[in-house]
Short mmCIF file of C-alpha atoms in Angstrom, two decimals:
data_model
loop_
_atom_site.label_atom_id
_atom_site.label_comp_id
_atom_site.label_asym_id
_atom_site.label_seq_id
_atom_site.Cartn_x
_atom_site.Cartn_y
_atom_site.Cartn_z
CA MET L 1 25.09 16.53 10.48
CA ASN L 2 25.53 13.13 12.13
CA LYS L 3 22.86 11.20 13.79
CA PRO L 4 22.98 10.17 17.36
CA THR L 5 24.12 7.03 18.41
CA GLY L 6 21.53 4.23 18.40
CA ALA L 7 19.16 6.18 16.45
CA PRO L 8 16.90 4.24 13.77
CA ARG L 9 18.16 4.11 10.58
CA PRO L 10 15.64 5.82 7.63
CA ARG L 11 13.51 3.08 6.13
CA ILE L 12 14.31 1.71 2.72
CA TRP L 13 11.42 -0.94 2.20
CA THR L 14 8.13 0.65 1.38
CA LEU L 15 5.25 -0.19 -0.91
CA THR L 16 6.55 2.23 -3.66
CA PHE L 17 10.10 1.13 -3.54
CA CYS L 18 8.91 -2.57 -4.00
CA ASN L 19 6.60 -1.63 -6.73
CA LEU L 20 9.77 0.17 -8.29
CA ILE L 21 11.90 -3.12 -8.09
CA PHE L 22 8.91 -5.21 -9.83
CA ILE L 23 8.72 -2.46 -12.75
CA SER L 24 12.77 -2.87 -13.13
CA LEU L 25 12.43 -6.53 -12.78
CA ALA L 26 9.53 -7.10 -15.07
CA SER L 27 10.85 -4.53 -17.90
CA THR L 28 14.14 -5.73 -17.97
CA SER L 29 13.33 -9.50 -18.28
CA ILE L 30 11.15 -8.64 -21.10
CA VAL L 31 14.25 -7.02 -22.89
CA ASP L 32 16.52 -10.17 -21.94
CA ALA L 33 13.79 -12.51 -23.02
CA LEU L 34 13.67 -10.90 -26.76
CA GLN L 35 17.25 -10.64 -27.04
CA ALA L 36 17.27 -14.43 -26.50
CA ALA L 37 14.51 -15.54 -28.19
CA LEU L 38 14.21 -13.29 -31.30
CA PRO L 39 17.56 -14.61 -33.24
CA ILE L 40 15.91 -18.06 -32.85
CA TYR L 41 12.44 -16.91 -34.26
CA ILE L 42 14.49 -15.11 -37.20
CA ASP L 43 16.56 -18.19 -37.95
CA SER L 44 13.09 -20.10 -38.21
CA LEU L 45 12.24 -17.88 -40.97
CA GLY L 46 15.49 -18.29 -42.75
CA ARG L 47 16.64 -14.81 -42.55
CA GLY L 48 19.68 -15.40 -40.86
CA ALA L 49 22.00 -13.86 -38.32
CA THR L 50 22.15 -10.33 -40.28
CA LEU L 51 18.47 -9.39 -39.62
CA SER L 52 19.20 -10.45 -35.84
CA GLY L 53 21.69 -8.40 -35.39
CA LEU L 54 19.69 -5.51 -36.85
CA LEU L 55 17.02 -6.18 -34.46
CA VAL L 56 19.44 -5.70 -31.67
CA THR L 57 21.00 -2.34 -33.20
CA ILE L 58 17.68 -0.66 -34.08
CA PHE L 59 16.70 -1.33 -30.38
CA ALA L 60 19.86 0.09 -28.62
CA GLY L 61 20.04 2.99 -31.27
CA ALA L 62 16.43 4.00 -30.66
CA SER L 63 16.77 4.07 -27.11
CA ILE L 64 19.74 6.45 -27.32
CA PRO L 65 17.71 9.92 -27.93
CA LEU L 66 15.19 8.83 -25.25
CA PHE L 67 17.89 8.17 -22.69
CA LEU L 68 18.89 11.60 -23.05
CA ALA L 69 15.52 13.33 -23.08
CA SER L 70 14.10 11.26 -20.23
CA GLY L 71 16.07 12.73 -17.67
CA PRO L 72 14.49 16.40 -18.42
CA LEU L 73 11.22 14.95 -18.95
CA VAL L 74 11.24 13.28 -15.43
CA ASP L 75 12.56 16.49 -13.89
CA ARG L 76 10.22 18.69 -15.45
CA PHE L 77 6.82 16.50 -15.17
CA GLY L 78 7.81 14.05 -12.39
CA ARG L 79 8.58 10.52 -12.31
CA ARG L 80 5.31 8.97 -12.23
CA VAL L 81 3.80 10.16 -15.44
CA ILE L 82 6.95 9.95 -17.54
CA MET L 83 6.99 5.98 -16.28
CA PHE L 84 3.57 5.41 -16.98
CA CYS L 85 4.15 6.82 -20.51
CA GLY L 86 7.30 5.04 -21.27
CA ALA L 87 5.27 1.71 -19.73
CA VAL L 88 2.61 2.03 -22.35
CA LEU L 89 4.60 2.87 -25.14
CA PHE L 90 6.83 -0.38 -24.25
CA PHE L 91 3.58 -2.29 -24.09
CA ILE L 92 2.50 -0.98 -27.65
CA GLY L 93 5.87 -1.94 -28.79
CA VAL L 94 5.52 -5.64 -27.75
CA ALA L 95 1.94 -6.19 -28.54
CA MET L 96 2.15 -4.71 -32.14
CA PRO L 97 3.50 -7.72 -33.54
CA LEU L 98 0.14 -9.50 -32.55
CA LEU L 99 -1.48 -7.13 -35.22
CA LEU L 100 1.39 -6.62 -37.74
CA THR L 101 3.38 -9.73 -38.69
CA SER L 102 5.66 -8.32 -41.29
CA ILE L 103 9.33 -7.86 -40.87
CA ARG L 104 9.18 -4.14 -41.50
CA ALA L 105 6.49 -4.11 -38.88
CA LEU L 106 8.74 -5.98 -36.63
CA LEU L 107 11.83 -3.47 -37.07
CA LEU L 108 9.15 -0.65 -36.55
CA ALA L 109 8.09 -2.60 -33.12
CA ARG L 110 11.76 -2.73 -32.20
CA VAL L 111 12.28 1.21 -32.53
CA ILE L 112 9.04 1.69 -30.18
CA GLN L 113 10.39 -1.18 -27.67
CA GLY L 114 13.66 0.69 -27.41
CA CYS L 115 11.95 4.11 -26.46
CA GLY L 116 9.73 2.80 -24.19
CA PHE L 117 12.29 0.68 -22.17
CA ALA L 118 14.60 3.77 -22.19
CA VAL L 119 11.84 6.05 -20.75
CA VAL L 120 10.84 3.33 -18.21
CA ASN L 121 14.30 2.65 -17.33
CA VAL L 122 15.45 6.26 -16.43
CA ALA L 123 11.82 7.14 -14.88
CA SER L 124 12.24 4.11 -12.54
CA ALA L 125 15.65 4.55 -11.30
CA ALA L 126 15.27 8.21 -10.95
CA ALA L 127 12.21 7.58 -8.92
CA ALA L 128 14.22 4.97 -6.43
CA SER L 129 16.64 7.43 -5.87
CA TYR L 130 14.25 10.18 -5.14
CA ILE L 131 12.58 8.23 -2.48
CA LEU L 132 15.39 6.45 -0.91
CA PRO L 133 17.30 8.11 1.95
CA ARG L 134 20.45 9.71 0.75
CA GLU L 135 22.22 8.19 3.80
CA ARG L 136 21.30 4.88 2.58
CA LEU L 137 21.44 5.57 -1.38
CA GLY L 138 23.95 3.11 -2.18
CA GLU L 139 22.40 0.38 -0.22
CA GLY L 140 19.15 1.27 -1.56
CA ILE L 141 20.05 0.95 -5.34
CA GLY L 142 21.68 -1.99 -4.71
CA TYR L 143 18.24 -3.60 -3.47
CA TYR L 144 16.63 -1.61 -6.49
CA GLY L 145 19.32 -3.54 -8.86
CA LEU L 146 17.82 -6.78 -7.43
CA GLY L 147 15.33 -6.79 -10.54
CA GLN L 148 18.26 -6.26 -13.15
CA SER L 149 19.95 -9.17 -11.58
CA LEU L 150 17.28 -11.65 -11.47
CA ALA L 151 16.36 -10.61 -15.07
CA LEU L 152 19.80 -11.60 -16.45
CA ALA L 153 18.54 -15.70 -15.50
CA LEU L 154 14.97 -15.07 -15.73
CA GLY L 155 14.46 -13.01 -19.00
CA PRO L 156 16.47 -15.54 -21.31
CA THR L 157 14.73 -18.13 -19.52
CA ILE L 158 11.23 -17.28 -19.97
CA GLY L 159 12.10 -16.13 -23.89
CA LEU L 160 13.61 -19.48 -25.06
CA GLY L 161 10.91 -21.18 -23.08
CA LEU L 162 8.47 -19.46 -24.94
CA ILE L 163 9.92 -19.42 -28.51
CA ASN L 164 10.95 -23.02 -28.04
CA HIS L 165 7.29 -24.21 -27.52
CA SER L 166 5.46 -21.92 -29.75
CA HIS L 167 6.53 -24.38 -32.98
CA GLY L 168 7.33 -21.44 -35.28
CA ASP L 169 4.24 -19.04 -34.20
CA PRO L 170 5.72 -16.33 -31.93
CA ARG L 171 1.95 -15.02 -30.88
CA MET L 172 2.20 -16.60 -27.43
CA MET L 173 5.47 -14.95 -26.91
CA TRP L 174 4.15 -11.72 -27.78
CA LEU L 175 0.98 -12.37 -25.65
CA THR L 176 2.59 -13.19 -22.73
CA LEU L 177 5.16 -10.35 -22.89
CA SER L 178 2.52 -7.90 -23.67
CA GLY L 179 0.57 -9.02 -20.75
CA ILE L 180 3.50 -8.68 -18.41
CA LEU L 181 3.94 -4.73 -19.59
CA LEU L 182 0.37 -4.20 -19.02
CA LEU L 183 0.85 -5.34 -15.61
CA VAL L 184 3.80 -2.78 -15.70
CA SER L 185 1.68 0.07 -16.94
CA ILE L 186 -0.73 -0.67 -14.13
CA ALA L 187 1.79 -0.81 -11.73
CA SER L 188 3.69 2.72 -12.95
CA PHE L 189 0.28 4.28 -12.80
CA PHE L 190 -0.26 3.60 -9.31
CA CYS L 191 3.30 4.16 -8.47
CA PHE L 192 3.16 7.29 -5.98
CA CYS L 193 7.00 7.84 -6.42
CA ASP L 194 6.90 11.83 -6.37
CA ARG L 195 7.09 12.39 -2.82
CA PRO L 196 10.38 13.20 -1.95
CA ASN L 197 12.33 12.23 0.90
CA LEU L 198 12.29 15.04 2.92
CA ALA L 199 15.37 14.31 4.78
CA ASN L 200 17.25 14.55 1.17
CA ILE L 201 16.49 17.95 0.88
CA THR L 202 18.43 21.18 2.37
CA PRO L 203 17.83 24.83 1.66
CA GLN L 204 21.42 25.12 0.11
CA LYS L 205 20.83 22.21 -2.46
CA GLU L 206 17.54 23.60 -3.70
CA HIS L 207 19.40 27.18 -4.06
CA ALA L 208 21.95 25.61 -5.90
CA CYS L 209 19.55 23.98 -8.02
CA VAL L 210 17.72 26.94 -8.82
CA LYS L 211 20.87 28.93 -9.50
CA ARG L 212 22.34 26.46 -11.86
CA VAL L 213 19.48 26.46 -14.29
CA GLU L 214 18.72 30.23 -14.01
CA SER L 215 21.83 31.73 -14.77
CA GLY L 216 24.48 31.60 -17.48
CA HIS L 217 23.94 31.65 -21.11
CA LYS L 218 21.16 30.19 -23.07
CA VAL L 219 23.34 27.67 -24.85
CA ARG L 220 24.33 26.55 -21.38
CA GLU L 221 21.35 26.13 -20.18
CA PHE L 222 19.97 24.21 -23.07
CA PHE L 223 22.90 21.90 -22.74
CA LEU L 224 22.30 21.66 -18.80
CA LEU L 225 18.89 20.12 -19.76
CA PHE L 226 20.84 17.07 -20.79
CA PHE L 227 23.97 17.02 -19.01
CA GLU L 228 24.45 16.91 -15.12
CA PRO L 229 28.23 17.97 -14.33
CA GLY L 230 28.06 16.00 -10.94
CA ALA L 231 27.26 12.58 -12.54
CA THR L 232 29.89 13.19 -15.42
CA TRP L 233 32.82 10.64 -13.49
CA ALA L 234 30.44 8.39 -12.51
CA SER L 235 28.94 7.84 -16.10
CA LEU L 236 32.66 8.01 -17.58
CA LEU L 237 33.66 5.17 -14.85
CA ILE L 238 30.59 2.90 -15.71
CA PHE L 239 31.17 3.15 -19.50
CA LEU L 240 34.94 1.96 -19.21
CA THR L 241 34.08 -0.84 -16.90
CA VAL L 242 31.08 -2.12 -18.63
CA ILE L 243 32.94 -2.41 -22.24
CA GLY L 244 34.68 -5.49 -20.75
CA VAL L 245 31.65 -7.02 -19.09
CA SER L 246 29.42 -6.51 -22.35
CA ALA L 247 31.98 -8.29 -24.34
CA THR L 248 32.26 -10.91 -21.83
CA ILE L 249 28.44 -11.30 -21.42
CA VAL L 250 27.84 -11.39 -25.40
CA PHE L 251 30.45 -14.00 -26.04
CA SER L 252 30.66 -16.22 -23.41
CA GLY L 253 28.60 -18.41 -24.99
CA LEU L 254 30.50 -18.74 -28.29
CA TYR L 255 33.53 -19.09 -26.01
CA ALA L 256 32.02 -21.83 -24.30
CA GLN L 257 31.03 -23.79 -27.68
CA THR L 258 34.57 -23.17 -29.25
CA ARG L 259 36.16 -24.56 -26.11
CA GLY L 260 34.26 -27.67 -26.09
CA PHE L 261 32.17 -27.12 -22.85
CA SER L 262 28.67 -28.02 -22.69
CA SER L 263 27.43 -24.64 -22.51
CA ALA L 264 27.74 -20.99 -20.69
CA THR L 265 24.29 -21.60 -18.77
CA ALA L 266 26.40 -22.57 -15.64
CA PHE L 267 28.50 -19.49 -16.03
CA PHE L 268 25.27 -17.11 -16.11
CA VAL L 269 23.72 -18.95 -13.31
CA PHE L 270 26.87 -18.16 -10.86
CA THR L 271 26.85 -14.46 -12.41
CA ALA L 272 23.36 -13.98 -11.42
CA LEU L 273 23.63 -15.74 -7.96
CA ALA L 274 26.70 -13.65 -7.16
CA MET L 275 24.78 -10.35 -8.14
CA ILE L 276 22.01 -11.10 -6.15
CA GLY L 277 24.34 -11.89 -3.11
CA SER L 278 26.02 -8.77 -3.61
CA ARG L 279 22.94 -6.89 -3.74
CA PHE L 280 21.51 -7.95 -0.37
CA SER L 281 24.67 -7.79 1.23
CA SER L 282 25.30 -4.09 -0.05
CA GLY L 283 23.99 -2.72 3.54
CA LEU L 284 27.09 -3.89 5.03
CA PHE L 285 29.28 -1.86 3.18
CA MET L 286 27.62 0.73 0.53
CA ASP L 287 27.45 4.26 2.08
CA ARG L 288 29.78 3.23 5.15
CA TYR L 289 33.13 3.44 3.05
CA SER L 290 34.49 5.73 0.55
CA PRO L 291 33.37 4.80 -2.85
CA PHE L 292 37.17 4.19 -3.76
CA VAL L 293 37.71 1.63 -1.25
CA ILE L 294 34.62 -0.46 -2.33
CA LEU L 295 35.76 0.12 -6.08
CA VAL L 296 39.10 -1.55 -5.49
CA PRO L 297 37.99 -4.89 -4.48
CA THR L 298 35.03 -4.48 -7.04
CA LEU L 299 37.26 -4.04 -10.34
CA GLY L 300 39.80 -6.58 -8.67
CA ALA L 301 36.86 -9.37 -8.83
CA LEU L 302 36.10 -8.44 -12.35
CA MET L 303 39.98 -8.88 -13.15
CA ILE L 304 40.08 -12.14 -11.45
CA ALA L 305 36.98 -13.23 -13.58
CA PHE L 306 38.81 -12.11 -16.81
CA LEU L 307 41.69 -13.84 -15.88
CA MET L 308 39.96 -17.19 -15.19
CA LEU L 309 37.84 -17.21 -18.33
CA ALA L 310 41.21 -16.58 -20.10
CA TYR L 311 43.10 -19.40 -18.83
CA ALA L 312 39.99 -21.74 -18.16
CA GLN L 313 40.92 -25.12 -19.24
CA THR L 314 37.71 -27.18 -17.77
CA PRO L 315 33.89 -26.38 -17.62
CA LEU L 316 34.21 -25.88 -13.96
CA VAL L 317 36.90 -23.15 -14.12
CA PHE L 318 34.64 -21.20 -17.04
CA SER L 319 31.56 -21.85 -14.74
CA LEU L 320 33.19 -20.55 -11.30
CA ALA L 321 34.54 -17.38 -13.26
CA GLY L 322 30.75 -16.18 -13.01
CA ILE L 323 30.91 -15.97 -9.21
CA PRO L 324 33.88 -12.86 -9.15
CA PHE L 325 32.18 -11.54 -12.40
CA GLY L 326 28.72 -11.33 -10.78
CA LEU L 327 30.19 -9.97 -7.69
CA GLY L 328 32.20 -7.02 -9.60
CA PHE L 329 29.38 -6.24 -11.96
CA GLY L 330 26.85 -6.45 -8.99
CA VAL L 331 28.57 -4.02 -6.89
CA VAL L 332 30.15 -1.55 -9.37
CA THR L 333 26.82 -0.50 -10.89
CA PRO L 334 24.61 0.64 -7.95
CA LEU L 335 28.18 2.07 -6.29
CA LEU L 336 28.71 4.51 -9.27
CA SER L 337 24.96 5.07 -9.72
CA SER L 338 24.84 6.07 -6.15
CA VAL L 339 27.67 8.70 -6.78
CA ALA L 340 26.33 10.14 -9.73
CA VAL L 341 23.12 10.80 -7.63
CA LYS L 342 25.08 12.40 -4.67
CA ARG L 343 27.20 14.51 -6.77
CA SER L 344 24.10 16.25 -8.12
CA PRO L 345 21.40 18.34 -6.93
CA HIS L 346 18.19 16.33 -5.68
CA ASN L 347 15.79 17.81 -8.42
CA ARG L 348 18.20 16.98 -10.94
CA GLY L 349 18.00 13.28 -10.26
CA GLY L 350 16.53 12.61 -13.65
CA VAL L 351 19.22 14.05 -15.82
CA ALA L 352 21.78 12.21 -13.53
CA ASN L 353 20.21 9.15 -14.12
CA SER L 354 19.35 9.60 -17.65
CA MET L 355 23.26 10.35 -18.37
CA PHE L 356 24.44 7.25 -16.28
CA TYR L 357 22.13 4.85 -17.89
CA LEU L 358 23.12 6.08 -21.24
CA SER L 359 26.58 5.67 -20.69
CA LEU L 360 25.75 2.07 -19.38
CA ASN L 361 23.77 1.04 -22.27
CA MET L 362 26.26 2.55 -24.89
CA SER L 363 29.10 0.82 -23.46
CA PHE L 364 27.13 -2.53 -23.73
CA GLY L 365 27.16 -1.73 -27.63
CA VAL L 366 30.68 -0.44 -27.83
CA GLY L 367 31.99 -3.48 -25.75
CA ALA L 368 30.12 -6.13 -27.89
CA LEU L 369 31.76 -4.41 -31.14
CA ILE L 370 35.17 -4.11 -29.66
CA GLY L 371 34.75 -7.48 -28.21
CA GLY L 372 33.92 -9.24 -31.43
CA ARG L 373 36.67 -7.35 -33.62
CA VAL L 374 39.20 -8.45 -31.31
CA ILE L 375 38.01 -12.04 -30.78
CA SER L 376 38.12 -12.25 -34.75
CA VAL L 377 41.41 -10.95 -35.08
CA PHE L 378 43.42 -12.28 -31.80
CA GLY L 379 41.17 -14.87 -30.33
CA PHE L 380 39.44 -15.32 -26.95
CA ARG L 381 42.42 -15.33 -24.58
CA THR L 382 43.62 -11.89 -25.83
CA ALA L 383 40.44 -10.61 -25.52
CA PHE L 384 39.77 -11.62 -21.98
CA LEU L 385 43.43 -10.44 -21.01
CA LEU L 386 42.81 -6.95 -22.84
CA ALA L 387 39.41 -6.75 -20.95
CA THR L 388 41.33 -6.60 -17.70
CA ILE L 389 42.38 -2.90 -19.08
CA THR L 390 38.59 -2.05 -18.57
CA ALA L 391 38.97 -2.81 -14.96
CA ILE L 392 42.47 -1.20 -14.35
CA LEU L 393 41.74 2.17 -16.19
CA PRO L 394 38.71 3.07 -13.90
CA LEU L 395 40.63 2.02 -11.02
CA VAL L 396 43.31 4.48 -11.67
CA ILE L 397 40.66 7.32 -12.58
CA GLY L 398 38.89 6.50 -9.54
CA TYR L 399 41.94 7.18 -7.35
CA PHE L 400 41.65 10.60 -8.16
CA VAL L 401 38.06 11.18 -8.53
CA LEU L 402 36.38 9.04 -6.11
CA SER L 403 37.86 10.56 -2.43
CA GLU L 404 35.16 10.44 0.11
CA LYS L 405 35.25 14.41 0.56
CA SER L 406 34.20 14.85 -2.96
CA THR L 407 31.65 12.40 -3.18
CA ASN L 408 30.15 13.66 0.12
CA GLN L 409 30.06 17.18 -0.72
CA SER L 410 26.76 19.16 -1.48
CA ALA L 411 25.84 20.27 -4.96
CA ALA L 412 26.46 24.05 -4.23
CA PRO L 413 30.03 23.99 -4.24
CA SER L 414 29.94 22.66 -8.01
CA VAL L 415 27.93 25.39 -9.04
CA GLU L 416 30.38 28.22 -7.98
CA ALA L 417 33.27 26.49 -9.38
#
C-alpha cells in the first residue's frame, strides 16, 4: 500500500542506528588495522611472509563456521545478546597477546578474533536491517556501510601508525585495539536493537515464516537453519562481483610498486572518499528504482576502474581509478544486501545476513587466491582485464533475477513455490 503524497518518510537516524554504525566502524577498523600491521610485526621477528599469510588464512577460515552459525543464533536469541557475546569474544582475542606472546598463542588469538568478528559482523548487520523501515532499507544499509567505508582508510592508518611507533614491541598496539573493543562491547550491551520496526511486519509475512520453519522434512528444517532461499541470488551476485574487487584491493600496492608509482595510498584514499560519497547519496536512488537499474551503472563503474588500472601509464590515472572503483563497490554491497533482506521473511533476517556476509567474505579469499595466480602467470594487465568478467557476469545474471516485481514481493509466495 502506497503512502499518501506528502506523508513524512519513516525515520532512519536513531540513537540505536548510530550505535550500530559505530560498532561496525570500530570492529572493521580493528580487522583492517591488524591486516596491515601484522605483516610488519612478523617481518620484524624474522619469520617472513609465510607466517603473515598463515595469520590471514587462519582468521578467514575461523570466521566461516561462525558466519554460518551466527544467523540462526541471532534469529533464536536476539541481535543484542549475540552481538555482545561476539564483541566480548573479539575483545578476548585481541587482548590475549598482551598476556601470551608466543607465536602459537598468536595463532590461537587469530582464531578467536575471526570467530568474534564474524559474530559481531552478522549480528550488527541483522540488527540494522531489523530496525530500519523496509521502504528505506537500501538507503539505510548504505548509511550503515559508512562504518566499513571509513574503516578502509582508517584501519590501516591506525595499525601502521601503532606498529611503526612501537619499535618492535606490539603491546601498545594490542592495548589500544583491545581498548577500542572494550568500547564496542559496552556499546553492544546498551544497543537496544531487538525492537522491530512495526511497519515492516505484516500477518502474511509472519505466517510465511512459521510455515517455512515448521513444515517439511527434518533434514530440510535443519538445512533452513543456515540457508535462506530468499537471499540466494543476492549472495551469489555479491560473491561473483567481489572476486575482482578483492584482487584489486590486495594487489594494488604491489602493482603500484612494480609500475614505479610512489604508493597505492592515493588510490585507497580516492576509493574511500568515493565509497563514503556513494553511501551518503544513496537516498537519491536506493529503494526508488529497480535493483537492476541501479546495478547497471554500478557494475559499469567497476568495469571502468578495472580498465583504468589495466592501462594506467601515470600515477594520476592509477589513483583516479579509485573513484569509479569506490563508487561501484560502495553501491553494490548495500544494494544486494537490501535485496537479500527484502526477499527474506522479517524474522529470518539473521540467516539472510549471515548468508550474504559469508559469501562476501569468502569471495575476498577466493579473489586474492585467483588474482595472485593470474598475476604470477599472465601479469597485472591481464588480471585487471579478466576482472571485468566479475562485473559482466553478475550483470547478465542480474538481468534475469533482479526485476522490480520479484524483489519487492513478499516472502509468502516463495514458501509455496
